[in-house]
């Protein structure tokens, strides 16, 4: 029973990934899609502590749900991502680093229109999303 959620997630992600991939060997002109963070997202407070246990769980969640596109390092440089018209954001970029935890939570929860970034709020709990936000901060410090 515990495998149903990860399998469902993988199917949704794979579907999203391949729905916009290159067809044939054509090159796709890349677009930059700014993330439309709502103003009130800045003030959302992260309620999850950055304990060692929470960071380890956040890492596991990140590797399952995020690394397929953003890579293990958070740079958005996975080979399959290069086939998207809009490549995934580097989560260790200065733009993402300066975003509040609330803004990152919002982007993960809501997804980003015009990109392959799915809204994860129907598959992940708020706490799971906060765990991922905390782990993204670890990646940013390591970059």
Coordinates of N, CA and C in Angstrom, one line a residue:
X1 N 0.8 -1.2 0.0 CA 0.0 0.0 0.0 C 0.9 1.3 0.0
X2 N 2.0 1.2 0.7 CA 2.9 2.4 0.7 C 3.5 2.7 -0.6
X3 N 3.4 1.8 -1.6 CA 4.0 2.1 -2.9 C 3.1 2.8 -3.8
X4 N 1.8 2.9 -3.5 CA 0.9 3.5 -4.4 C 1.2 5.0 -4.7
X5 N 1.4 5.7 -3.6 CA 1.7 7.2 -3.8 C 3.0 7.4 -4.6
X6 N 4.1 6.8 -4.3 CA 5.3 7.0 -5.2 C 5.1 6.6 -6.6
X7 N 4.4 5.5 -6.9 CA 4.2 5.0 -8.2 C 3.3 6.0 -9.0
X8 N 2.2 6.5 -8.3 CA 1.4 7.5 -8.9 C 2.1 8.7 -9.3
X9 N 3.0 9.2 -8.3 CA 3.8 10.4 -8.6 C 4.7 10.1 -9.8
X10 N 5.4 9.0 -9.8 CA 6.3 8.7 -10.9 C 5.5 8.7 -12.3
X11 N 4.4 8.2 -12.3 CA 3.6 8.2 -13.5 C 3.2 9.6 -14.0
X12 N 2.8 10.4 -13.0 CA 2.4 11.8 -13.3 C 3.7 12.6 -13.8
X13 N 4.8 12.4 -13.1 CA 6.0 13.1 -13.5 C 6.5 12.7 -14.9
X14 N 6.5 11.4 -15.1 CA 6.9 10.9 -16.5 C 6.0 11.4 -17.5
X15 N 4.7 11.4 -17.3 CA 3.7 12.0 -18.2 C 4.0 13.4 -18.5
X16 N 4.3 14.2 -17.5 CA 4.5 15.6 -17.6 C 5.9 15.8 -18.4
X17 N 6.8 15.0 -18.1 CA 8.2 15.2 -18.7 C 8.1 14.9 -20.2
X18 N 7.4 13.9 -20.6 CA 7.4 13.5 -22.0 C 6.4 14.2 -22.8
X19 N 5.4 14.9 -22.2 CA 4.4 15.6 -23.0 C 5.0 16.8 -23.7
X20 N 6.2 17.3 -23.3 CA 6.7 18.5 -23.9 C 8.1 18.3 -24.4
X21 N 8.6 17.0 -24.5 CA 9.9 16.8 -25.0 C 10.1 17.0 -26.5
X22 N 11.3 17.1 -26.9 CA 11.6 17.3 -28.4 C 11.0 16.1 -29.2
X23 N 10.6 16.4 -30.3 CA 10.1 15.3 -31.2 C 11.2 15.3 -32.3
X24 N 11.7 14.1 -32.6 CA 12.8 13.9 -33.5 C 14.0 14.6 -33.0
X25 N 14.8 15.2 -33.9 CA 16.1 15.8 -33.4 C 16.0 17.3 -33.5
X26 N 14.8 17.8 -33.6 CA 14.7 19.3 -33.7 C 15.1 19.9 -32.4
X27 N 15.7 21.1 -32.5 CA 16.0 21.9 -31.3 C 14.8 22.8 -31.0
X28 N 14.6 23.1 -29.7 CA 13.5 23.9 -29.3 C 14.1 25.2 -28.8
X29 N 13.6 26.3 -29.2 CA 14.0 27.6 -28.7 C 13.7 27.7 -27.2
X30 N 14.6 28.0 -26.3 CA 14.4 28.0 -24.9 C 13.7 29.3 -24.5
X31 N 12.8 29.1 -23.5 CA 12.1 30.3 -22.9 C 12.5 30.4 -21.5
X32 N 12.4 31.6 -21.0 CA 12.6 31.8 -19.5 C 11.2 32.3 -19.1
X33 N 10.7 31.5 -18.1 CA 9.4 31.8 -17.5 C 9.6 32.3 -16.1
X34 N 9.3 33.6 -15.8 CA 9.5 34.1 -14.5 C 8.4 33.5 -13.6
X35 N 8.8 33.2 -12.4 CA 7.8 32.6 -11.4 C 7.0 33.7 -10.8
X36 N 5.7 33.7 -11.0 CA 4.8 34.8 -10.5 C 4.5 34.6 -9.0
X37 N 5.5 34.7 -8.1 CA 5.2 34.6 -6.7 C 4.2 35.6 -6.2
X38 N 3.2 35.2 -5.6 CA 2.2 36.2 -5.0 C 2.8 36.9 -3.9
X39 N 2.5 38.1 -3.7 CA 3.0 39.0 -2.6 C 2.9 38.3 -1.2
X40 N 1.7 37.7 -1.0 CA 1.5 37.1 0.4 C 2.3 35.9 0.6
X41 N 2.9 35.3 -0.4 CA 3.8 34.1 -0.2 C 5.0 34.4 0.6
X42 N 5.5 35.7 0.5 CA 6.7 36.1 1.2 C 6.6 35.9 2.7
X43 N 5.4 36.1 3.2 CA 5.2 36.1 4.6 C 4.8 34.8 5.2
X44 N 4.7 33.7 4.4 CA 4.3 32.4 4.9 C 5.5 31.9 5.7
X45 N 5.3 31.5 7.0 CA 6.3 31.1 7.9 C 6.5 29.6 7.8
X46 N 7.8 29.2 7.8 CA 8.1 27.8 7.7 C 8.0 27.2 9.1
X47 N 7.0 26.3 9.4 CA 6.8 25.7 10.7 C 7.6 24.5 11.0
X48 N 8.4 24.0 10.1 CA 9.1 22.8 10.2 C 10.6 23.0 10.6
X49 N 11.0 22.4 11.7 CA 12.4 22.7 12.2 C 13.4 22.0 11.2
X50 N 14.6 22.5 11.3 CA 15.7 22.0 10.4 C 16.6 21.1 11.2
X51 N 15.9 20.1 11.9 CA 16.7 19.1 12.6 C 17.4 18.2 11.7
X52 N 18.3 17.4 12.1 CA 19.0 16.4 11.3 C 18.0 15.4 10.7
X53 N 17.1 15.0 11.5 CA 16.1 14.0 11.1 C 15.2 14.6 10.0
X54 N 14.8 15.8 10.2 CA 13.9 16.5 9.2 C 14.7 16.7 7.9
X55 N 15.9 17.1 8.0 CA 16.7 17.3 6.8 C 17.0 16.0 6.0
X56 N 17.1 14.9 6.7 CA 17.3 13.6 6.1 C 16.0 13.2 5.3
X57 N 14.9 13.4 6.0 CA 13.6 13.1 5.3 C 13.4 14.1 4.2
X58 N 13.7 15.3 4.3 CA 13.6 16.3 3.2 C 14.4 15.9 2.0
X59 N 15.6 15.4 2.3 CA 16.5 14.9 1.2 C 15.9 13.8 0.5
X60 N 15.3 12.8 1.2 CA 14.7 11.7 0.6 C 13.5 12.2 -0.3
X61 N 12.7 13.1 0.3 CA 11.5 13.6 -0.5 C 12.0 14.3 -1.8
X62 N 13.1 15.1 -1.6 CA 13.6 15.9 -2.7 C 14.1 14.9 -3.8
X63 N 14.8 13.9 -3.4 CA 15.3 12.9 -4.4 C 14.2 12.2 -5.1
X64 N 13.1 11.9 -4.5 CA 12.0 11.2 -5.1 C 11.2 12.1 -6.0
X65 N 10.9 13.3 -5.5 CA 9.9 14.2 -6.2 C 10.6 15.3 -7.1
X66 N 11.8 15.7 -6.8 CA 12.4 16.9 -7.4 C 13.6 16.6 -8.3
X67 N 14.4 15.6 -7.9 CA 15.7 15.5 -8.6 C 15.6 15.0 -10.0
X68 N 14.4 14.5 -10.4 CA 14.3 14.0 -11.8 C 14.5 15.2 -12.8
X69 N 14.1 16.4 -12.3 CA 14.2 17.6 -13.2 C 15.3 18.5 -12.7
X70 N 15.3 18.7 -11.4 CA 16.3 19.7 -10.8 C 17.7 19.1 -10.5
X71 N 17.8 17.8 -10.6 CA 19.1 17.1 -10.3 C 19.3 17.0 -8.9
X72 N 20.3 16.1 -8.5 CA 20.6 15.9 -7.1 C 21.3 17.1 -6.5
X73 N 21.9 17.9 -7.3 CA 22.6 19.1 -6.8 C 21.7 20.4 -6.8
X74 N 20.5 20.2 -7.4 CA 19.5 21.4 -7.5 C 19.8 22.3 -8.6
X75 N 20.7 22.0 -9.5 CA 21.1 22.9 -10.6 C 20.2 22.9 -11.8
X76 N 19.2 22.0 -11.9 CA 18.3 21.9 -13.0 C 19.0 21.4 -14.3
X77 N 20.0 20.6 -14.1 CA 20.8 20.3 -15.2 C 20.8 18.8 -15.6
X78 N 19.6 18.2 -15.3 CA 19.5 16.8 -15.8 C 19.4 16.7 -17.3
X79 N 19.9 15.6 -17.9 CA 19.9 15.5 -19.3 C 18.5 15.6 -19.9
X80 N 17.5 14.9 -19.3 CA 16.2 15.0 -19.9 C 15.6 16.4 -19.8
X81 N 16.0 17.2 -18.8 CA 15.5 18.5 -18.7 C 15.9 19.4 -19.9
X82 N 17.0 19.1 -20.5 CA 17.5 19.9 -21.6 C 16.5 19.8 -22.8
X83 N 15.6 18.8 -22.8 CA 14.7 18.7 -23.9 C 13.4 19.5 -23.7
X84 N 13.3 20.1 -22.5 CA 12.1 20.9 -22.3 C 12.3 22.3 -22.9
X85 N 11.2 22.9 -23.4 CA 11.2 24.2 -23.9 C 11.6 25.2 -22.8
X86 N 11.1 24.9 -21.6 CA 11.5 25.8 -20.5 C 12.3 24.8 -19.5
X87 N 13.6 25.0 -19.3 CA 14.4 24.2 -18.5 C 14.0 24.5 -17.0
X88 N 14.2 23.5 -16.1 CA 13.9 23.7 -14.7 C 14.9 24.8 -14.1
X89 N 14.4 25.5 -13.2 CA 15.2 26.5 -12.5 C 16.3 25.8 -11.7
X90 N 17.4 26.5 -11.6 CA 18.5 26.1 -10.7 C 18.1 26.6 -9.3
X91 N 17.9 25.6 -8.5 CA 17.5 25.9 -7.1 C 18.6 26.5 -6.3
X92 N 19.8 26.5 -6.8 CA 20.9 27.1 -6.1 C 21.4 28.4 -6.7
X93 N 20.5 29.0 -7.6 CA 20.8 30.3 -8.2 C 20.6 31.4 -7.2
X94 N 21.2 32.5 -7.5 CA 21.0 33.7 -6.6 C 19.6 34.1 -6.5
X95 N 18.8 34.0 -7.6 CA 17.4 34.4 -7.6 C 16.6 33.5 -6.7
X96 N 16.8 32.2 -6.7 CA 16.1 31.3 -5.8 C 16.6 31.4 -4.4
X97 N 17.9 31.6 -4.2 CA 18.4 31.8 -2.9 C 17.8 33.0 -2.1
X98 N 17.5 34.0 -2.9 CA 16.9 35.2 -2.2 C 15.4 35.1 -1.9
X99 N 14.8 34.1 -2.4 CA 13.4 33.9 -2.2 C 13.1 33.4 -0.8
X100 N 12.0 33.8 -0.2 CA 11.7 33.4 1.2 C 11.3 31.9 1.1
X101 N 11.3 31.3 2.3 CA 10.8 29.9 2.4 C 9.4 29.8 2.0
X102 N 8.6 30.9 2.3 CA 7.2 30.9 1.9 C 7.0 30.9 0.4
X103 N 7.9 31.6 -0.3 CA 7.8 31.7 -1.8 C 8.2 30.3 -2.4
X104 N 9.2 29.7 -1.8 CA 9.5 28.3 -2.3 C 8.4 27.3 -2.0
X105 N 7.8 27.4 -0.9 CA 6.7 26.6 -0.5 C 5.5 26.8 -1.5
X106 N 5.3 28.0 -1.8 CA 4.2 28.4 -2.8 C 4.5 27.7 -4.1
X107 N 5.7 27.9 -4.6 CA 6.0 27.4 -6.0 C 5.9 25.9 -6.0
X108 N 6.4 25.2 -5.0 CA 6.3 23.7 -5.0 C 4.8 23.3 -4.8
X109 N 4.1 24.0 -4.0 CA 2.7 23.6 -3.8 C 1.8 23.9 -5.0
X110 N 2.0 25.0 -5.7 CA 1.1 25.5 -6.7 C 1.6 25.1 -8.1
X111 N 2.9 24.8 -8.3 CA 3.5 24.6 -9.6 C 3.7 26.0 -10.3
X112 N 4.2 25.9 -11.5 CA 4.5 27.2 -12.2 C 3.9 27.0 -13.6
X113 N 2.9 27.8 -13.9 CA 2.3 27.8 -15.2 C 3.4 28.1 -16.3
X114 N 3.2 27.4 -17.4 CA 4.1 27.6 -18.6 C 5.4 26.8 -18.5
X115 N 5.5 25.9 -17.4 CA 6.6 25.0 -17.2 C 6.1 23.6 -16.9
X116 N 7.1 22.7 -16.7 CA 6.8 21.4 -16.3 C 6.7 21.2 -14.8
X117 N 6.8 22.3 -14.1 CA 6.7 22.3 -12.6 C 5.3 22.0 -12.2
X118 N 5.1 20.8 -11.7 CA 3.7 20.4 -11.3 C 3.3 21.0 -9.9
X119 N 2.0 21.1 -9.7 CA 1.6 21.5 -8.3 C 1.6 20.3 -7.5
X120 N 2.5 20.2 -6.5 CA 2.6 19.0 -5.7 C 1.7 19.0 -4.5
X121 N 0.9 20.0 -4.3 CA 0.0 20.0 -3.1 C -1.0 19.0 -3.0
X122 N -1.3 18.3 -4.1 CA -2.3 17.2 -4.0 C -1.6 15.9 -3.7
X123 N -0.3 15.8 -3.9 CA 0.4 14.5 -3.6 C 1.2 14.6 -2.3
X124 N 1.6 15.8 -1.9 CA 2.4 16.0 -0.7 C 1.7 16.8 0.3
X125 N 1.9 16.5 1.5 CA 1.3 17.3 2.6 C 2.1 18.6 2.7
X126 N 1.6 19.5 3.4 CA 2.3 20.8 3.7 C 3.6 20.5 4.4
X127 N 3.6 19.6 5.4 CA 4.9 19.3 6.1 C 5.9 18.7 5.2
X128 N 5.5 17.8 4.2 CA 6.4 17.2 3.3 C 7.0 18.3 2.4
X129 N 6.2 19.3 2.0 CA 6.7 20.4 1.1 C 7.7 21.2 1.9
X130 N 7.4 21.5 3.2 CA 8.3 22.3 4.0 C 9.7 21.5 4.2
X131 N 9.6 20.2 4.4 CA 10.8 19.4 4.5 C 11.7 19.6 3.2
X132 N 11.0 19.6 2.1 CA 11.8 19.8 0.8 C 12.4 21.2 0.8
X133 N 11.6 22.2 1.2 CA 12.1 23.6 1.2 C 13.4 23.6 2.1
X134 N 13.3 23.0 3.3 CA 14.5 23.0 4.2 C 15.7 22.3 3.5
X135 N 15.5 21.2 2.8 CA 16.6 20.6 2.1 C 17.1 21.4 0.9
X136 N 16.3 22.1 0.2 CA 16.7 23.0 -0.8 C 17.7 24.0 -0.2
X137 N 17.5 24.5 1.0 CA 18.4 25.5 1.7 C 19.7 24.8 1.9
X138 N 19.7 23.5 2.2 CA 21.0 22.8 2.4 C 21.8 22.8 1.1
X139 N 21.1 22.4 0.0 CA 21.7 22.4 -1.3 C 22.3 23.8 -1.7
X140 N 21.6 24.9 -1.3 CA 22.1 26.2 -1.6 C 23.3 26.5 -0.8
X141 N 23.4 26.1 0.4 CA 24.7 26.3 1.2 C 25.8 25.5 0.6
X142 N 25.5 24.3 0.1 CA 26.6 23.5 -0.5 C 27.1 23.9 -1.8
X143 N 26.3 24.8 -2.5 CA 26.6 25.2 -3.9 C 27.7 26.2 -3.9

